[in-house]
Amino acid sequence: MSAPPTPTSAPAAPTPRSRVTITDVAARAGVSKGAVSMAFNNRPGVSRTTRERIFEAARELGWTPHQTARSLSSRRVGIVGLAICRPARLLGLEPFYMEFISGIEDVLAERSCSLLLRLVRDLDEETVLYEEWWRSRTIGGAILVDFHRQDPRIAPLRALGMPAVAVGHPSLTGGFPSVWTDDASAAAEAVRYLAALGHRRIARVGGPAGLGHSGIRAAAFEATMAELGLNGCRQVSTGFAGEEGARATRSLLLGPDRPTAIVYDNDIMAVAGAAVASEMGLVVPDDVSLLAWDDSQLCRLTHPPMSAMSHDVHRFGEQVARALFGVIEGTHQGALQVPTPSLTPRGSTGPPRRA
């Protein structure tokens, strides 16, 4: 007597040893193989919700289409991706990113490539976006910016196999080829310069505490203050917007033991700080010296002109773009240190006024 037939069941997930196919992805996502193909080739006919479900199924199964797994050295790279986790309004006002992107664009123009720029709300959205761009063959490589300590993007983006260059200190970038500046040395130089002018109460208005480069600057600032025997070290973490810089400046200048010098993490906050000092009847630099990071035309147009930690941001963007093409072509694998920001003294810094 033969055994009764086995009941029909839903398609099982492939075993770890079996080769995952497009059929497995379609079954996991509950769609046809044609829908999977259309999703990964960025063709119309698949809704956004279905496309995301297909990509999620592919991630769970570890499946990548053959054409995206292919070496990019054999085909032309037409589009480079850049996602930035900043509000659109702030990005439009921030000279750093405008100069940085213009440097990238100069290199892309040489190669008849385009930049695909997207602003995202958080790092999870950025990760999903890069996965979608890469798996749909929208981009041939990516520039990764604004690394955090133990950045959650590193593991999933490394698993993609997507050519990418990271902008940040190698200690932050999880093994991605990187291009970086020595922010610690620059922060120490800023403190030593202000101390040499006679300042003993020096404050810093920094970017978000979670950002890796803000953390590096904060640690170097505190260490240098301690090394010089200066006890008036105060640091405030905030965003990069002018109104946040103004709020932090007002808090520092209204507090006890008002600082006689303030270092800012970008030029927008420094210029906003100068307006707050004027509003409070303080004279720059007699009553308070102000020093910006990321020198720009904005620093030179203020009165008095803003002292700054300067570096060639346009050139920095060019170097990052060239490093990405080096990654794609197999000629760049490690970390490239570019010139350290250097002090450019102007009218906003000077010896503190003596009582």
CSV table of C-alpha atoms in Angstrom, one decimal:
chain,number,residue,atom,x,y,z
A,1,MET,CA,0.0,0.0,0.0
A,2,SER,CA,1.5,3.3,-1.1
A,3,ALA,CA,1.9,6.2,1.3
A,4,PRO,CA,-0.6,9.0,1.1
A,5,PRO,CA,0.5,12.1,-1.0
A,6,THR,CA,2.2,14.9,0.9
A,7,PRO,CA,0.0,17.9,1.3
A,8,THR,CA,0.9,20.9,-0.9
A,9,SER,CA,2.6,23.8,1.0
A,10,ALA,CA,3.9,27.3,0.3
A,11,PRO,CA,7.4,27.5,-1.3
A,12,ALA,CA,10.0,27.0,1.4
A,13,ALA,CA,12.9,29.4,1.8
A,14,PRO,CA,16.0,28.0,0.1
A,15,THR,CA,18.5,26.2,2.3
A,16,PRO,CA,21.7,28.0,3.1
A,17,ARG,CA,23.6,25.8,0.7
A,18,SER,CA,21.3,26.2,-2.3
A,19,ARG,CA,21.8,28.9,-4.9
A,20,VAL,CA,19.2,31.6,-4.5
A,21,THR,CA,17.4,32.4,-7.7
A,22,ILE,CA,15.0,35.1,-9.0
A,23,THR,CA,12.2,32.5,-8.5
A,24,ASP,CA,13.0,32.3,-4.8
A,25,VAL,CA,12.8,36.1,-4.5
A,26,ALA,CA,9.5,36.2,-6.4
A,27,ALA,CA,8.1,33.6,-4.1
A,28,ARG,CA,9.2,35.4,-1.0
A,29,ALA,CA,7.8,38.7,-2.2
A,30,GLY,CA,4.6,37.1,-3.5
A,31,VAL,CA,5.1,38.4,-7.1
A,32,SER,CA,6.0,37.1,-10.5
A,33,LYS,CA,9.6,36.8,-11.8
A,34,GLY,CA,8.8,39.5,-14.3
A,35,ALA,CA,7.9,41.9,-11.5
A,36,VAL,CA,11.3,41.2,-9.8
A,37,SER,CA,13.1,41.9,-13.1
A,38,MET,CA,11.2,45.1,-13.6
A,39,ALA,CA,11.9,46.3,-10.1
A,40,PHE,CA,15.7,45.7,-10.4
A,41,ASN,CA,15.9,47.2,-13.8
A,42,ASN,CA,14.0,50.3,-12.7
A,43,ARG,CA,11.3,49.8,-15.3
A,44,PRO,CA,7.7,51.1,-14.9
A,45,GLY,CA,4.8,48.7,-14.0
A,46,VAL,CA,5.8,48.0,-10.4
A,47,SER,CA,4.4,50.2,-7.6
A,48,ARG,CA,6.8,51.7,-5.0
A,49,THR,CA,5.3,49.5,-2.3
A,50,THR,CA,5.8,46.3,-4.3
A,51,ARG,CA,9.3,47.4,-5.4
A,52,GLU,CA,10.3,47.9,-1.7
A,53,ARG,CA,8.8,44.4,-0.9
A,54,ILE,CA,10.8,42.9,-3.6
A,55,PHE,CA,14.0,44.6,-2.5
A,56,GLU,CA,13.4,43.5,1.1
A,57,ALA,CA,12.9,39.9,0.0
A,58,ALA,CA,16.2,40.1,-2.0
A,59,ARG,CA,18.0,41.4,1.1
A,60,GLU,CA,16.6,38.6,3.3
A,61,LEU,CA,17.7,36.0,0.8
A,62,GLY,CA,21.0,37.6,0.0
A,63,TRP,CA,20.2,37.7,-3.7
A,64,THR,CA,21.8,40.1,-6.2
A,65,PRO,CA,21.1,40.1,-10.0
A,66,HIS,CA,24.0,38.9,-12.1
A,67,GLN,CA,24.2,42.2,-13.9
A,68,THR,CA,24.7,44.2,-10.7
A,69,ALA,CA,27.2,41.8,-9.4
A,70,ARG,CA,29.3,42.2,-12.5
A,71,SER,CA,32.6,44.1,-12.3
A,72,LEU,CA,32.0,47.8,-13.0
A,73,SER,CA,35.4,48.1,-14.7
A,74,SER,CA,33.9,46.6,-17.9
A,75,ARG,CA,31.2,49.2,-18.3
A,76,ARG,CA,30.9,53.0,-18.2
A,77,VAL,CA,29.8,54.6,-14.9
A,78,GLY,CA,27.2,57.2,-15.8
A,79,ILE,CA,25.8,58.3,-12.5
A,80,VAL,CA,27.3,58.7,-9.0
A,81,GLY,CA,25.1,58.8,-5.9
A,82,LEU,CA,25.3,61.1,-2.9
A,83,ALA,CA,22.7,61.1,-0.1
A,84,ILE,CA,22.9,63.8,2.6
A,85,CYS,CA,21.0,63.6,5.9
A,86,ARG,CA,20.4,67.4,6.2
A,87,PRO,CA,17.2,69.6,5.9
A,88,ALA,CA,17.0,71.0,2.4
A,89,ARG,CA,16.8,74.6,3.7
A,90,LEU,CA,20.0,74.2,5.7
A,91,LEU,CA,21.9,72.6,2.8
A,92,GLY,CA,21.0,75.5,0.5
A,93,LEU,CA,22.5,78.0,2.9
A,94,GLU,CA,25.6,76.0,3.9
A,95,PRO,CA,28.7,77.1,1.8
A,96,PHE,CA,30.6,73.9,2.6
A,97,TYR,CA,28.3,71.5,0.8
A,98,MET,CA,27.8,73.9,-2.2
A,99,GLU,CA,31.6,74.1,-2.6
A,100,PHE,CA,32.1,70.4,-2.0
A,101,ILE,CA,29.5,69.4,-4.6
A,102,SER,CA,30.9,71.8,-7.1
A,103,GLY,CA,34.3,70.1,-6.8
A,104,ILE,CA,32.7,66.7,-7.3
A,105,GLU,CA,30.8,68.0,-10.4
A,106,ASP,CA,34.0,69.3,-12.0
A,107,VAL,CA,35.5,65.8,-12.0
A,108,LEU,CA,32.2,64.1,-13.1
A,109,ALA,CA,32.0,66.5,-16.0
A,110,GLU,CA,35.4,65.4,-17.2
A,111,ARG,CA,34.0,61.8,-17.5
A,112,SER,CA,30.6,62.8,-18.8
A,113,CYS,CA,29.0,61.5,-15.5
A,114,SER,CA,26.1,62.9,-13.5
A,115,LEU,CA,25.6,63.3,-9.8
A,116,LEU,CA,22.3,61.9,-8.3
A,117,LEU,CA,21.8,63.9,-5.1
A,118,ARG,CA,19.1,63.1,-2.5
A,119,LEU,CA,18.4,64.5,0.9
A,120,VAL,CA,17.2,62.0,3.5
A,121,ARG,CA,15.6,62.2,6.9
A,122,ASP,CA,17.7,59.6,8.7
A,123,LEU,CA,20.5,57.0,8.3
A,124,ASP,CA,18.0,54.1,7.8
A,125,GLU,CA,16.4,55.9,4.9
A,126,GLU,CA,19.8,56.6,3.4
A,127,THR,CA,20.7,52.9,3.6
A,128,VAL,CA,17.5,51.8,1.9
A,129,LEU,CA,18.0,54.4,-0.8
A,130,TYR,CA,21.6,53.3,-1.6
A,131,GLU,CA,20.4,49.6,-1.7
A,132,GLU,CA,17.6,50.6,-4.1
A,133,TRP,CA,19.9,52.7,-6.3
A,134,TRP,CA,22.6,50.0,-6.5
A,135,ARG,CA,20.3,47.0,-7.1
A,136,SER,CA,18.3,48.9,-9.7
A,137,ARG,CA,21.6,49.8,-11.5
A,138,THR,CA,20.8,53.5,-11.1
A,139,ILE,CA,24.3,54.4,-9.9
A,140,GLY,CA,27.7,53.0,-10.5
A,141,GLY,CA,29.2,54.2,-7.2
A,142,ALA,CA,28.6,56.4,-4.2
A,143,ILE,CA,30.1,59.1,-2.0
A,144,LEU,CA,29.3,58.5,1.7
A,145,VAL,CA,29.4,61.5,4.1
A,146,ASP,CA,28.7,62.5,7.7
A,147,PHE,CA,29.9,59.3,9.5
A,148,HIS,CA,28.7,58.6,13.0
A,149,ARG,CA,30.5,56.6,15.7
A,150,GLN,CA,29.6,52.9,15.1
A,151,ASP,CA,27.7,54.1,12.0
A,152,PRO,CA,24.7,51.8,11.2
A,153,ARG,CA,25.1,52.2,7.5
A,154,ILE,CA,28.5,50.5,7.3
A,155,ALA,CA,27.5,46.8,7.5
A,156,PRO,CA,24.6,46.8,5.1
A,157,LEU,CA,26.4,49.0,2.5
A,158,ARG,CA,29.6,46.9,2.7
A,159,ALA,CA,27.4,43.8,2.1
A,160,LEU,CA,26.1,45.3,-1.1
A,161,GLY,CA,29.5,45.3,-2.8
A,162,MET,CA,28.8,48.8,-4.1
A,163,PRO,CA,31.9,50.9,-5.0
A,164,ALA,CA,32.0,53.7,-2.5
A,165,VAL,CA,34.4,56.3,-1.0
A,166,ALA,CA,33.9,57.6,2.5
A,167,VAL,CA,34.5,61.1,3.6
A,168,GLY,CA,35.8,60.9,7.1
A,169,HIS,CA,38.5,59.7,9.4
A,170,PRO,CA,39.5,56.1,8.9
A,171,SER,CA,38.5,55.3,12.5
A,172,LEU,CA,34.9,56.1,11.5
A,173,THR,CA,34.4,54.6,8.1
A,174,GLY,CA,34.4,50.9,8.8
A,175,GLY,CA,37.0,49.9,6.2
A,176,PHE,CA,35.6,51.8,3.3
A,177,PRO,CA,38.3,53.6,1.3
A,178,SER,CA,38.3,57.1,2.7
A,179,VAL,CA,39.4,60.7,2.1
A,180,TRP,CA,39.9,62.7,5.3
A,181,THR,CA,41.3,65.8,7.0
A,182,ASP,CA,43.0,65.9,10.4
A,183,ASP,CA,40.3,67.7,12.4
A,184,ALA,CA,42.1,66.9,15.7
A,185,SER,CA,45.2,68.8,14.7
A,186,ALA,CA,43.2,71.7,13.4
A,187,ALA,CA,41.1,72.0,16.5
A,188,ALA,CA,44.2,72.0,18.6
A,189,GLU,CA,45.7,74.7,16.5
A,190,ALA,CA,42.6,76.9,17.0
A,191,VAL,CA,42.8,76.6,20.8
A,192,ARG,CA,46.6,77.3,20.9
A,193,TYR,CA,46.2,80.4,18.7
A,194,LEU,CA,43.5,81.8,20.9
A,195,ALA,CA,45.5,81.0,24.1
A,196,ALA,CA,48.5,82.7,22.6
A,197,LEU,CA,46.4,85.9,22.2
A,198,GLY,CA,45.7,85.8,25.9
A,199,HIS,CA,42.3,84.0,26.1
A,200,ARG,CA,41.7,81.8,29.1
A,201,ARG,CA,38.0,81.1,28.8
A,202,ILE,CA,37.4,79.6,25.4
A,203,ALA,CA,34.2,77.9,24.3
A,204,ARG,CA,33.2,75.8,21.3
A,205,VAL,CA,29.9,75.6,19.5
A,206,GLY,CA,29.9,72.2,17.8
A,207,GLY,CA,27.8,70.2,15.4
A,208,PRO,CA,25.6,67.3,16.5
A,209,ALA,CA,27.3,65.1,19.2
A,210,GLY,CA,26.7,61.9,17.2
A,211,LEU,CA,28.7,63.1,14.2
A,212,GLY,CA,32.1,61.5,14.1
A,213,HIS,CA,34.0,64.6,13.0
A,214,SER,CA,32.3,66.7,15.7
A,215,GLY,CA,33.4,64.1,18.3
A,216,ILE,CA,37.0,64.2,17.1
A,217,ARG,CA,37.1,68.0,17.3
A,218,ALA,CA,35.4,68.0,20.7
A,219,ALA,CA,38.0,65.6,22.1
A,220,ALA,CA,40.9,67.5,20.7
A,221,PHE,CA,39.5,70.8,21.9
A,222,GLU,CA,39.1,69.5,25.5
A,223,ALA,CA,42.6,67.8,25.5
A,224,THR,CA,44.3,70.9,24.3
A,225,MET,CA,42.6,73.1,26.8
A,226,ALA,CA,43.7,70.7,29.6
A,227,GLU,CA,47.3,70.6,28.1
A,228,LEU,CA,47.5,74.4,28.3
A,229,GLY,CA,46.1,74.5,31.8
A,230,LEU,CA,42.9,76.4,30.8
A,231,ASN,CA,40.0,75.5,33.0
A,232,GLY,CA,37.3,77.6,31.2
A,233,CYS,CA,36.5,74.9,28.7
A,234,ARG,CA,32.8,74.9,27.6
A,235,GLN,CA,31.3,73.0,24.6
A,236,VAL,CA,27.8,73.1,23.3
A,237,SER,CA,26.5,70.6,20.8
A,238,THR,CA,23.9,71.9,18.3
A,239,GLY,CA,22.9,71.7,14.7
A,240,PHE,CA,24.6,73.6,11.9
A,241,ALA,CA,21.9,76.1,11.3
A,242,GLY,CA,22.4,79.8,12.0
A,243,GLU,CA,19.5,80.1,14.5
A,244,GLU,CA,21.0,77.2,16.5
A,245,GLY,CA,24.4,78.8,16.5
A,246,ALA,CA,22.8,82.1,17.6
A,247,ARG,CA,20.9,80.4,20.5
A,248,ALA,CA,24.1,78.6,21.7
A,249,THR,CA,26.1,81.9,21.5
A,250,ARG,CA,23.5,83.8,23.5
A,251,SER,CA,23.5,81.1,26.2
A,252,LEU,CA,27.3,81.2,26.5
A,253,LEU,CA,27.5,85.0,26.6
A,254,LEU,CA,24.7,85.3,29.2
A,255,GLY,CA,26.2,82.6,31.4
A,256,PRO,CA,28.6,82.9,34.3
A,257,ASP,CA,32.3,83.3,33.4
A,258,ARG,CA,31.5,84.5,29.9
A,259,PRO,CA,34.0,83.2,27.4
A,260,THR,CA,36.3,85.7,25.7
A,261,ALA,CA,36.6,83.5,22.6
A,262,ILE,CA,34.3,81.0,20.8
A,263,VAL,CA,35.2,78.5,18.1
A,264,TYR,CA,32.3,77.4,15.8
A,265,ASP,CA,32.0,74.2,13.7
A,266,ASN,CA,30.9,76.1,10.6
A,267,ASP,CA,30.8,79.6,9.2
A,268,ILE,CA,27.0,80.0,9.3
A,269,MET,CA,26.9,79.6,13.1
A,270,ALA,CA,29.9,81.9,13.5
A,271,VAL,CA,28.3,84.7,11.5
A,272,ALA,CA,25.1,84.2,13.5
A,273,GLY,CA,27.2,84.4,16.7
A,274,ALA,CA,28.7,87.7,15.6
A,275,ALA,CA,25.1,89.1,15.2
A,276,VAL,CA,24.3,88.0,18.7
A,277,ALA,CA,27.4,89.6,20.2
A,278,SER,CA,26.4,92.9,18.5
A,279,GLU,CA,22.8,92.6,19.7
A,280,MET,CA,24.2,92.3,23.3
A,281,GLY,CA,26.4,95.4,22.9
A,282,LEU,CA,29.7,93.5,22.8
A,283,VAL,CA,32.5,94.4,20.5
A,284,VAL,CA,34.2,91.8,18.3
A,285,PRO,CA,37.0,91.1,18.9
A,286,ASP,CA,37.6,93.3,22.0
A,287,ASP,CA,34.9,91.7,24.1
A,288,VAL,CA,34.7,88.3,22.4
A,289,SER,CA,36.8,86.7,19.6
A,290,LEU,CA,35.0,84.5,17.1
A,291,LEU,CA,36.6,81.8,15.0
A,292,ALA,CA,34.8,79.8,12.3
A,293,TRP,CA,35.4,76.4,10.6
A,294,ASP,CA,35.2,76.0,6.8
A,295,ASP,CA,36.3,79.3,5.5
A,296,SER,CA,34.0,80.8,2.8
A,297,GLN,CA,33.1,84.0,1.1
A,298,LEU,CA,30.6,84.5,3.9
A,299,CYS,CA,33.5,84.9,6.4
A,300,ARG,CA,35.1,87.6,4.3
A,301,LEU,CA,31.9,89.6,3.9
A,302,THR,CA,31.2,90.0,7.6
A,303,HIS,CA,32.4,93.0,9.6
A,304,PRO,CA,34.9,92.5,11.0
A,305,PRO,CA,35.9,89.7,8.6
A,306,MET,CA,35.7,86.3,10.3
A,307,SER,CA,38.9,84.4,11.3
A,308,ALA,CA,38.6,80.8,10.1
A,309,MET,CA,40.1,77.3,9.9
A,310,SER,CA,40.5,77.3,6.1
A,311,HIS,CA,40.8,74.5,3.6
A,312,ASP,CA,40.0,74.3,-0.1
A,313,VAL,CA,36.6,72.7,0.0
A,314,HIS,CA,36.2,72.7,-3.8
A,315,ARG,CA,39.5,70.9,-4.1
A,316,PHE,CA,38.4,68.5,-1.4
A,317,GLY,CA,35.3,67.6,-3.5
A,318,GLU,CA,37.6,67.0,-6.5
A,319,GLN,CA,39.8,64.7,-4.5
A,320,VAL,CA,36.8,62.7,-3.2
A,321,ALA,CA,35.4,62.2,-6.7
A,322,ARG,CA,38.8,61.1,-8.1
A,323,ALA,CA,39.2,58.7,-5.2
A,324,LEU,CA,35.8,57.1,-6.1
A,325,PHE,CA,36.8,56.5,-9.6
A,326,GLY,CA,40.0,55.0,-8.2
A,327,VAL,CA,37.9,52.6,-6.2
A,328,ILE,CA,35.8,51.7,-9.2
A,329,GLU,CA,39.0,51.1,-11.3
A,330,GLY,CA,40.8,49.3,-8.6
A,331,THR,CA,43.6,51.8,-8.0
A,332,HIS,CA,42.5,53.3,-4.7
A,333,GLN,CA,41.8,51.1,-1.7
A,334,GLY,CA,43.1,52.8,1.5
A,335,ALA,CA,42.8,56.1,3.2
A,336,LEU,CA,43.9,59.4,1.6
A,337,GLN,CA,44.7,62.3,3.9
A,338,VAL,CA,44.3,65.7,2.3
A,339,PRO,CA,45.7,69.0,3.7
A,340,THR,CA,44.7,69.9,7.3
A,341,PRO,CA,42.6,73.0,7.7
A,342,SER,CA,44.9,75.9,8.6
A,343,LEU,CA,44.3,79.1,10.5
A,344,THR,CA,43.5,82.3,8.6
A,345,PRO,CA,43.4,85.1,11.1
A,346,ARG,CA,41.2,88.1,10.3
A,347,GLY,CA,39.5,90.9,12.2
A,348,SER,CA,37.2,88.8,14.4
A,349,THR,CA,40.0,87.5,16.7
A,350,GLY,CA,42.4,89.5,18.9
A,351,PRO,CA,43.6,89.8,22.5
A,352,PRO,CA,40.8,90.1,25.1
A,353,ARG,CA,40.1,93.5,26.5
A,354,ARG,CA,41.7,94.0,29.8
A,355,ALA,CA,39.6,95.2,32.8
